[in-house]
Short mmCIF file of C-alpha atoms and ligand atoms in Angstrom, two decimals:
data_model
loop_
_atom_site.label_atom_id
_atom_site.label_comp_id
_atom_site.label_asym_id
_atom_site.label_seq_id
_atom_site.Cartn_x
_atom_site.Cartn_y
_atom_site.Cartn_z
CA UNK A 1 169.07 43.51 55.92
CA UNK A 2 171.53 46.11 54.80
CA UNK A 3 174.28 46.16 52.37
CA UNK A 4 176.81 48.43 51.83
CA UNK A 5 177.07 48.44 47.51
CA UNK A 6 173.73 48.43 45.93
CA UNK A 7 174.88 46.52 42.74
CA UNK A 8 173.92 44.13 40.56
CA UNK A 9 175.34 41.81 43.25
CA UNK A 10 172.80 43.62 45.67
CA UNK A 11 169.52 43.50 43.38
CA UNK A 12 169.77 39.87 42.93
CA UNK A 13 170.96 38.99 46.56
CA UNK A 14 167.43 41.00 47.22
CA UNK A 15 165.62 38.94 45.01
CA UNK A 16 166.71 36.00 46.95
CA UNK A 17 166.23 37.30 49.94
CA UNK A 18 162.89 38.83 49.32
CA UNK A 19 160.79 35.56 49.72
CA UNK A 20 162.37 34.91 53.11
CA UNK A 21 160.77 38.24 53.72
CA UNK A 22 163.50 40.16 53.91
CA UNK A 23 163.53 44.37 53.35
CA UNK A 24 166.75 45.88 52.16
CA UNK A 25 168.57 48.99 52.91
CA UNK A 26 171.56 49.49 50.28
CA UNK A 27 173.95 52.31 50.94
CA UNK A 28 175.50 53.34 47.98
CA UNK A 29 176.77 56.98 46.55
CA UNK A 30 175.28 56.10 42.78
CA UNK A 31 172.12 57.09 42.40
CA UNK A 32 169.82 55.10 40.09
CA UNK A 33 171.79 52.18 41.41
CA UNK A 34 170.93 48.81 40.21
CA UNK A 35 170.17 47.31 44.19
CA UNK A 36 167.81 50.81 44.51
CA UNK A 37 164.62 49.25 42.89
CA UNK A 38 164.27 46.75 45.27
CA UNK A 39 164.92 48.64 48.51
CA UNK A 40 165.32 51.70 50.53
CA UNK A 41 168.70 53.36 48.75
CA UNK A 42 170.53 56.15 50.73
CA UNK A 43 173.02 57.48 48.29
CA UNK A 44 175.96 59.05 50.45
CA UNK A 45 179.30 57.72 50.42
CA UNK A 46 180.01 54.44 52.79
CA UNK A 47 181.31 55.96 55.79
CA UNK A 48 179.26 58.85 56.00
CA UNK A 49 177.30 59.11 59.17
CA UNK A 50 173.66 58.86 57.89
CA UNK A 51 174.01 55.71 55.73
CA UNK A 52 176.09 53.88 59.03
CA UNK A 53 173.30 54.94 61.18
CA UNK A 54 170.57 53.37 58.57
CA UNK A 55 172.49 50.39 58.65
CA UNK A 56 173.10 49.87 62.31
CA UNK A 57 169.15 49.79 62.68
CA UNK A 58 169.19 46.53 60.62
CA UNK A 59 169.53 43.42 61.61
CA UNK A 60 172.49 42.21 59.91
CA UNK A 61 174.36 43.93 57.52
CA UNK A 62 176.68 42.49 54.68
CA UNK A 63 178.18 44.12 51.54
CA UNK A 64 178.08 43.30 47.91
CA UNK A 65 180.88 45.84 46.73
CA UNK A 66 184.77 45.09 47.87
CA UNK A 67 186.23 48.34 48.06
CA UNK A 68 183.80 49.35 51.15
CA UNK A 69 186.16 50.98 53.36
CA UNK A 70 186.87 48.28 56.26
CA UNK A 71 186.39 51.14 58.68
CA UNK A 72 182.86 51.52 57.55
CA UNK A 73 182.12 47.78 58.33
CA UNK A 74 184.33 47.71 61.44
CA UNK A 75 182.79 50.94 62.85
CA UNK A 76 179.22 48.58 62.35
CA UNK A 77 180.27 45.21 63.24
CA UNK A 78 180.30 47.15 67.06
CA UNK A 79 176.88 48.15 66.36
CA UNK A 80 175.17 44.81 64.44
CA UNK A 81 176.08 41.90 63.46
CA UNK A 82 178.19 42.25 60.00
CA UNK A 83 178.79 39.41 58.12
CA UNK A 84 180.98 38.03 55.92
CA UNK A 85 183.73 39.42 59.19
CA UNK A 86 184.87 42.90 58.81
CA UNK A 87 188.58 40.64 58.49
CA UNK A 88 187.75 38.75 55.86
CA UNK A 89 187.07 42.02 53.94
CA UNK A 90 190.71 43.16 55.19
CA UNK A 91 192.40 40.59 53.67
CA UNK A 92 190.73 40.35 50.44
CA UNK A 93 191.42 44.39 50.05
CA UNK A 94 195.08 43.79 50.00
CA UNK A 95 196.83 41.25 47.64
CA UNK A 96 199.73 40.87 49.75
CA UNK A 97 197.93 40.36 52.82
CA UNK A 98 195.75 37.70 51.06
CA UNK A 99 198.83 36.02 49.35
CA UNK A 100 200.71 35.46 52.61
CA UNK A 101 197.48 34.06 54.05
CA UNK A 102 197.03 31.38 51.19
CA UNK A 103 201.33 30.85 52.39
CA UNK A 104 200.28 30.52 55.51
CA UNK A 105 197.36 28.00 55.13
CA UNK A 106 199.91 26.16 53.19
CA UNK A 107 197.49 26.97 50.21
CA UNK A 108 199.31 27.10 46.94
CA UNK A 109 199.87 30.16 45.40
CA UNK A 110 202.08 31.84 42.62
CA UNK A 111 205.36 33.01 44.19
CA UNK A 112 205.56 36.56 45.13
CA UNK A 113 207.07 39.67 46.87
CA UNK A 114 206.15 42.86 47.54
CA UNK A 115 207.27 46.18 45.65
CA UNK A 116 207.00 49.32 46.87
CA UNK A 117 209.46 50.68 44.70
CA UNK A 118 211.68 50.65 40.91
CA UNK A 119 214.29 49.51 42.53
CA UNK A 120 212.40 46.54 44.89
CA UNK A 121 210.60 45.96 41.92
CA UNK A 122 214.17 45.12 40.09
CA UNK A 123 214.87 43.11 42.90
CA UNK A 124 211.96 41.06 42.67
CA UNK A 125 212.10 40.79 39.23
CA UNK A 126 215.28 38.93 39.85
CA UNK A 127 214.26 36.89 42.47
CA UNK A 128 210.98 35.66 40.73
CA UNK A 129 212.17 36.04 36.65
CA UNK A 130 210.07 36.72 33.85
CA UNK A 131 207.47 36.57 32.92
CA UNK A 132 205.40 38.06 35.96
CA UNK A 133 202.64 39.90 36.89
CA UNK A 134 202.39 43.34 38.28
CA UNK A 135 199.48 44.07 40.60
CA UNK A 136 198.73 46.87 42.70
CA UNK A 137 197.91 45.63 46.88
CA UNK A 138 194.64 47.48 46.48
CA UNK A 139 191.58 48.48 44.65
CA UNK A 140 192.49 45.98 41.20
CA UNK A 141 189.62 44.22 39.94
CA UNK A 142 188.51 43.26 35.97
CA UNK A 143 192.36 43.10 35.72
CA UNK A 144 192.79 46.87 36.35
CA UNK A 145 196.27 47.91 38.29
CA UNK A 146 197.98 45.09 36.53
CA UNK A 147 201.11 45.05 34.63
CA UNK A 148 202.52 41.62 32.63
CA UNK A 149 206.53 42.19 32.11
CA UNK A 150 207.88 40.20 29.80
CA UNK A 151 211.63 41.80 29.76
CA UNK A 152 213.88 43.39 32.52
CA UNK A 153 213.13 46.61 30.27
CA UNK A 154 209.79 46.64 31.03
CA UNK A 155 210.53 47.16 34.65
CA UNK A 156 210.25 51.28 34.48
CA UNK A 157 207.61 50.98 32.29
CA UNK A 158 205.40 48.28 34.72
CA UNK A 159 206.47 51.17 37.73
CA UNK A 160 204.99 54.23 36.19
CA UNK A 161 202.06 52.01 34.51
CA UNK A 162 200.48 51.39 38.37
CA UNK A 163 201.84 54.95 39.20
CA UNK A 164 204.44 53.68 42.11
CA UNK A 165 201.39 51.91 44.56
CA UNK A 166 202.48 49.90 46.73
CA UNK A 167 202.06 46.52 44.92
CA UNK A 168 203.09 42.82 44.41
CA UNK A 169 205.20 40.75 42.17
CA UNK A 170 204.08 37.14 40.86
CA UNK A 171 205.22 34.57 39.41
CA UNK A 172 203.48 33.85 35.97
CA UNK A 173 201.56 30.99 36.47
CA UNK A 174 201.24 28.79 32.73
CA UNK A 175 198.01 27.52 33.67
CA UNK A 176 195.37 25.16 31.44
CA UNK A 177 192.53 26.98 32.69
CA UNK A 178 190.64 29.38 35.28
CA UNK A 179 188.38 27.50 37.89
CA UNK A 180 186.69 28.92 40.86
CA UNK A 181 184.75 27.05 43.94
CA UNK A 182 181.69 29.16 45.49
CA UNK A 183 181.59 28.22 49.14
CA UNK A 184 179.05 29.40 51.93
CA UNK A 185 179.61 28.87 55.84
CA UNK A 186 176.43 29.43 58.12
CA UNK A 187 176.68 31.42 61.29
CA UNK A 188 176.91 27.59 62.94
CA UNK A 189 179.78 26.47 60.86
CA UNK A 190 178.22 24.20 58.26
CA UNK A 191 179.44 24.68 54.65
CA UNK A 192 178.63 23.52 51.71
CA UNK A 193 180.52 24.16 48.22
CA UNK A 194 179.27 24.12 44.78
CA UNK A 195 180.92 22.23 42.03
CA UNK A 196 184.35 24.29 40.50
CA UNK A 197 183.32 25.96 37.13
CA UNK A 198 185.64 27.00 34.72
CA UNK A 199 185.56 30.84 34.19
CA UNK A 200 186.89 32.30 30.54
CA UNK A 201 187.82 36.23 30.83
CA UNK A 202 189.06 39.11 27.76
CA UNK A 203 190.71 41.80 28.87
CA UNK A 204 190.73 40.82 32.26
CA UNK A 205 187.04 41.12 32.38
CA UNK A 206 184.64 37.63 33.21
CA UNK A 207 183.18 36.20 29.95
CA UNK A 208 182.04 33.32 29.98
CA UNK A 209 181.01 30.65 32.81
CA UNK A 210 180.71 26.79 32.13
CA UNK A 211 179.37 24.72 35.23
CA UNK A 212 180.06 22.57 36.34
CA UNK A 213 183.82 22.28 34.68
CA UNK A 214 184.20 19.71 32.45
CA UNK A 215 186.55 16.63 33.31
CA UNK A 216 187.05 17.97 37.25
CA UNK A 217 188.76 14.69 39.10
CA UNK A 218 187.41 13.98 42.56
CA UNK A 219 190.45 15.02 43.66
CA UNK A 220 191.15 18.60 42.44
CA UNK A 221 187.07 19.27 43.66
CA UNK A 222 187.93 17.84 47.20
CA UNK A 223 191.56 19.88 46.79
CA UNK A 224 189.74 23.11 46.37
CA UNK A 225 187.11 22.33 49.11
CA UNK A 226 190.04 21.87 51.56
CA UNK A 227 191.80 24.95 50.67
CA UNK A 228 188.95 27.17 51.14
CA UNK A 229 187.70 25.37 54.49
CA UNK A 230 191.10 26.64 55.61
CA UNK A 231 190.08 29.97 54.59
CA UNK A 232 186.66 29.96 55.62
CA UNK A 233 187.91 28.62 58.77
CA UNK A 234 190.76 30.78 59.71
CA UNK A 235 188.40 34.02 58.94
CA UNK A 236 185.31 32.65 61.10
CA UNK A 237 183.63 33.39 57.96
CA UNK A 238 179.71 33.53 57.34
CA UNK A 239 178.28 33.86 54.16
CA UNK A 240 178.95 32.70 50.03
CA UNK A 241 182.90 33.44 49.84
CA UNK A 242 184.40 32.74 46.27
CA UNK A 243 187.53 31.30 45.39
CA UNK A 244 189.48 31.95 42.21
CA UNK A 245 191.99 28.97 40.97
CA UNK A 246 194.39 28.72 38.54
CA UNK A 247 194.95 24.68 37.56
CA UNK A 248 198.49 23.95 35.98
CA UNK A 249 198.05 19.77 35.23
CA UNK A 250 196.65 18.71 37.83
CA UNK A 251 197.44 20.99 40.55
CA UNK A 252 195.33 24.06 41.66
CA UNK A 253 197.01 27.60 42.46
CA UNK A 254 194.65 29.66 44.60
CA UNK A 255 194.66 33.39 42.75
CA UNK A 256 192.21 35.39 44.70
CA UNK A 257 189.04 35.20 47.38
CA UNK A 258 186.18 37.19 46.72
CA UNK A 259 184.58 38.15 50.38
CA UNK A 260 180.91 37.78 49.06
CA UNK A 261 178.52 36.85 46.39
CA UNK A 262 180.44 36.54 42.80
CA UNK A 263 180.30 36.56 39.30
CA UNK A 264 181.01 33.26 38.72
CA UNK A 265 178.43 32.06 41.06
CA UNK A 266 175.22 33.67 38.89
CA UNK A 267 174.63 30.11 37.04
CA UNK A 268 173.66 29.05 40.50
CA UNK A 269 170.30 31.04 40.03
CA UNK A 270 169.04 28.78 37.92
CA UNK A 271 171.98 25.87 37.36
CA UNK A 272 171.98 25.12 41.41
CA UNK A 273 168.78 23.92 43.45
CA UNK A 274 169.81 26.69 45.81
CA UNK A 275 171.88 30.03 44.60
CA UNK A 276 174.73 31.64 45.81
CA UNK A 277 172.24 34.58 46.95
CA UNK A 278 170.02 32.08 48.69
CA UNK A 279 173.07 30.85 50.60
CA UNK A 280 174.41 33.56 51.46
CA UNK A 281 171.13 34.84 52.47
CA UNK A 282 170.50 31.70 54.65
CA UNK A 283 174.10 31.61 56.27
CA UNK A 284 174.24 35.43 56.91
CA UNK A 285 170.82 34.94 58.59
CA UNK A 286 171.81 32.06 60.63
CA UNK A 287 169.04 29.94 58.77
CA UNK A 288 170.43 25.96 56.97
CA UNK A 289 172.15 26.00 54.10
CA UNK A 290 170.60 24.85 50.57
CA UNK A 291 171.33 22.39 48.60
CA UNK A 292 174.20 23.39 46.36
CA UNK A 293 174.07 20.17 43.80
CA UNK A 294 173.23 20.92 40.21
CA UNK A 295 170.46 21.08 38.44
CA UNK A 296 171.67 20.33 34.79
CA UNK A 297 174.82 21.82 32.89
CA UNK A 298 175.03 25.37 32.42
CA UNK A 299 176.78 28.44 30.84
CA UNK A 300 176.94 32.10 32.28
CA UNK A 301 178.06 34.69 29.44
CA UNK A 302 178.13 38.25 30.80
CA UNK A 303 176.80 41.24 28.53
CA UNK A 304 179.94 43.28 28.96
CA UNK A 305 179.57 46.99 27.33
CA UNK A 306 176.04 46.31 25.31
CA UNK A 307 172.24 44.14 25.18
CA UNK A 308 171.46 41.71 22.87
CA UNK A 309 167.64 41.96 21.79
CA UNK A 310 165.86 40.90 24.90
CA UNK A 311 163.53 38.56 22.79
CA UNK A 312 166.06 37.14 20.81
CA UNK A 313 167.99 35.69 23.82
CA UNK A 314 164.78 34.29 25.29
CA UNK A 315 163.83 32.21 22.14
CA UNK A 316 166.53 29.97 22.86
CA UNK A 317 165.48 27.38 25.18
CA UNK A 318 166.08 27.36 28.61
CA UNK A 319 167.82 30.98 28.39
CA UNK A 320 167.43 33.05 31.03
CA UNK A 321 168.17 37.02 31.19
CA UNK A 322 169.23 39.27 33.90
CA UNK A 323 169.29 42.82 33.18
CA UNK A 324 170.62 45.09 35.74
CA UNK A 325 169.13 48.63 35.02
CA UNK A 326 172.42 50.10 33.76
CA UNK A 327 173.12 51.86 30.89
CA UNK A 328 175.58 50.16 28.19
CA UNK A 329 179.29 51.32 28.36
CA UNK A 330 182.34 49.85 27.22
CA UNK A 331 183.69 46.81 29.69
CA UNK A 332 181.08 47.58 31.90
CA UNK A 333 178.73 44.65 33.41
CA UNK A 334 175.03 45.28 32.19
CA UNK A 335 173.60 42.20 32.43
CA UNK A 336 173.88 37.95 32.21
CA UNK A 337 172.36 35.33 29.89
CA UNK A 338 172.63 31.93 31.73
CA UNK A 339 171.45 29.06 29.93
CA UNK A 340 170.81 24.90 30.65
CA UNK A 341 170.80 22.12 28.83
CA UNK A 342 169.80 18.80 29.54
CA UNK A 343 173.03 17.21 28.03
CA UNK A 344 176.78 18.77 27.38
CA UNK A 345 176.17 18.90 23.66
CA UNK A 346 173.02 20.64 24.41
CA UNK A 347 173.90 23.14 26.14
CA UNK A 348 177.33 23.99 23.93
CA UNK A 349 174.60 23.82 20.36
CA UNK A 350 172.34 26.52 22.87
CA UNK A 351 175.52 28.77 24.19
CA UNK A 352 176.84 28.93 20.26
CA UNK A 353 173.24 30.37 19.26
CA UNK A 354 173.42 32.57 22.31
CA UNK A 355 176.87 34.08 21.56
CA UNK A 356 176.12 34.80 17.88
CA UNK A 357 173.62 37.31 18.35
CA UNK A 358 174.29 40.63 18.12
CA UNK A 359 174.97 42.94 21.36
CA UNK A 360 175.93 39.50 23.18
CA UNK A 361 180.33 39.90 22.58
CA UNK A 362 180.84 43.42 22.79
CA UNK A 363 182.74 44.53 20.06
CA UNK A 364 186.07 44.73 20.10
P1 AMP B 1 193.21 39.00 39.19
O1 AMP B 1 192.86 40.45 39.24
O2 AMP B 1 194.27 38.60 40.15
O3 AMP B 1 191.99 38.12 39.25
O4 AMP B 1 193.80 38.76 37.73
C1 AMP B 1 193.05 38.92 36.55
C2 AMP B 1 193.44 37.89 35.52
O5 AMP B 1 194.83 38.02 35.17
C3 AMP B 1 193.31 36.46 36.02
O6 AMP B 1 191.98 36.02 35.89
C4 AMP B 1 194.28 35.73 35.12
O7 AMP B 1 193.71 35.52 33.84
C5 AMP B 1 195.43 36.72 34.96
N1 AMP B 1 196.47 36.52 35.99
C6 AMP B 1 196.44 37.03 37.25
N2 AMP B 1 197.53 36.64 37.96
C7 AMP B 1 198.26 35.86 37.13
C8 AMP B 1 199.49 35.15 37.28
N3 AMP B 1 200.21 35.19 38.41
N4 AMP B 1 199.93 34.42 36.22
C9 AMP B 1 199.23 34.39 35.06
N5 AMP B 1 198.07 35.05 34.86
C10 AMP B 1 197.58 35.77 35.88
#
């Protein structure tokens, strides 16, 4: 298997894949990247030609990182099979492209046009009023290359913030709450879904996972199945794709796809009788899918910027750590806690332990 990214999205997709006997090749520039334990690492940049030829010797290649140059995967896709589709990765790279898609698949989605300069941005502002949101086409994530304006003054100011990219304007959606629906397609077109789980973030950064959501009608679950078999459909897609909601009332607003494994799918490891990395491992490799139904309720809090005392986490009950090998910095992703409980008050008694210990919130 190879993987362009060798992430914390890599390491446990390895783990998964490791008792289907799987061996891993992660290209990655970092060195000492979390993925690089549990495989052969070559640390060169993505398109360079010794980590393409590494990968082409695989069998099937995927990637765990977004921002992998779609030449890189389209130059391999001629070589070996690549999967989730070199496309898929296209679209999710670019907002606008990935906007007018969710248009297209008469998917709901926040109004929007796109800016490529003060004075379009003006325009649009116009067009769509305020609030809105501000987003560069490429390379945002953890709500970097964003800009909320509040007030046609803020225009200039929202234009120099994302240093004149090329970029979109939205509509500010007043939503209740942030859901998102982990899908995987096999290579023969069978897909499965997992329950929608409600995702908290700060500063644009993932916090806090609860899954399944509470209070989810069977109506908004089989809403967001049907949008994202439209997606997984139109991209011939193989492999766990994630899809990130917005629900205002009773309606769902599709935000963004994530081409691969994703944050909001690590509960699965041990909340799901099969995980995202185990489906995605199985669909990628043409194998049947798992089963994605629940195990009991569970929270996901990510260790943003610092570690709680490893022992202190795993005297709660049914607590379970994942520590990715990287050193603490601020906003950055070092780890997960993700803990059950057999009922809802359970679990909220075990997540309020959990989130009082020091080193779990980062502070402000
Ligand atoms: P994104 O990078 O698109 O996932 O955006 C990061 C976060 O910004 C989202 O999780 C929302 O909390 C918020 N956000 C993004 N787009 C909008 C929008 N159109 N209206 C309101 N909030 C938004």
């Amino acid at each position: 298997m190879g993987v362009l990214g060798a992430g914390q999205l890599g390491r446990m997709l390895a783990l998964a894949g490791t008792p289907l006997d799987c061996r891993f090749v992660f290209v990655d520039p970092s060195p000492g990247a979390p993925a690089a334990a549990l495989g052969q690492h070559i640390a060169c940049e993505y398109t360079a030609p010794e980590g393409l030829a590494a990968l082409a010797a695989c069998d099937v290649v995927t990637y765990e990182f977004e921002s992998v140059p779609v030449e890189a995967a389209d130059a391999l896709a001629d070589r070996v099979p690549v999967f989730p589709p070199p496309a898929a990765l296209r679209v999710a790279q670019d907002r606008l492209l990935e906007k007018s898609a969710f248009r297209d698949l008469g998917i709901a989605t926040a109004p929007f046009e796109p800016v490529n300069s003060e004075a379009e941005l003006a325009q649009a502002v116009l067009k769509l009023g305020l609030p809105a949101v501000l987003k560069t086409r490429r390379f945002g994530y953890d709500g970097k290359g964003q800009f909320v304006l509040n007030e046609p003054e803020d225009v200039p100011i929202a234009w120099a913030a994302l240093l004149g990219a090329p970029s979109i304007l939205e509509g500010f959606v007043h939503f209740e709450r942030e859901l998102s629906l982990l899908a995987a397609r096999g290579r023969s077109g069978e897909i499965r879904f997992y329950p929608l789980v409600e995702n908290q973030h700060e500063r644009g950064i993932l916090r806090k996972t609860v899954a399944p959501a509470a209070a989810v009608s069977a109506a908004l679950q089989s809403g967001a199945e049907l949008s994202a078999t439209l997606i997984l459909e139109r991209l011939a897609y193989v492999g766990v794709l994630a899809l990130e909601l917005f629900q205002v009332e009773s309606r769902l607003v599709a935000n963004e796809i994530a081409p691969r494994v994703h944050n909001s799918g690590h509960f699965s490891i041990e909340g799901s009788r099969t995980s995202q990395f185990e489906n995605h491992m199985r669909a990628i490799l043409g194998l049947p899918l798992g089963d994605t139904a629940t195990i009991s309720p569970s929270c996901m809090l990510n260790l943003v910027g610092s570690l709680p005392e490893s022992a202190a986490v795993l005297e709660v009950p049914d607590a379970h750590l994942h520590l990715y090998g990287k050193a603490a910095r601020a906003g950055r992703k070092v780890g997960h806690i993700t803990v059950r409980g057999a009922t809802e008050s359970e679990l909220a008694e075990r997540v309020a332990i959990l989130e009082a210990l020091p080193g779990v919130r980062e502070a402000p």
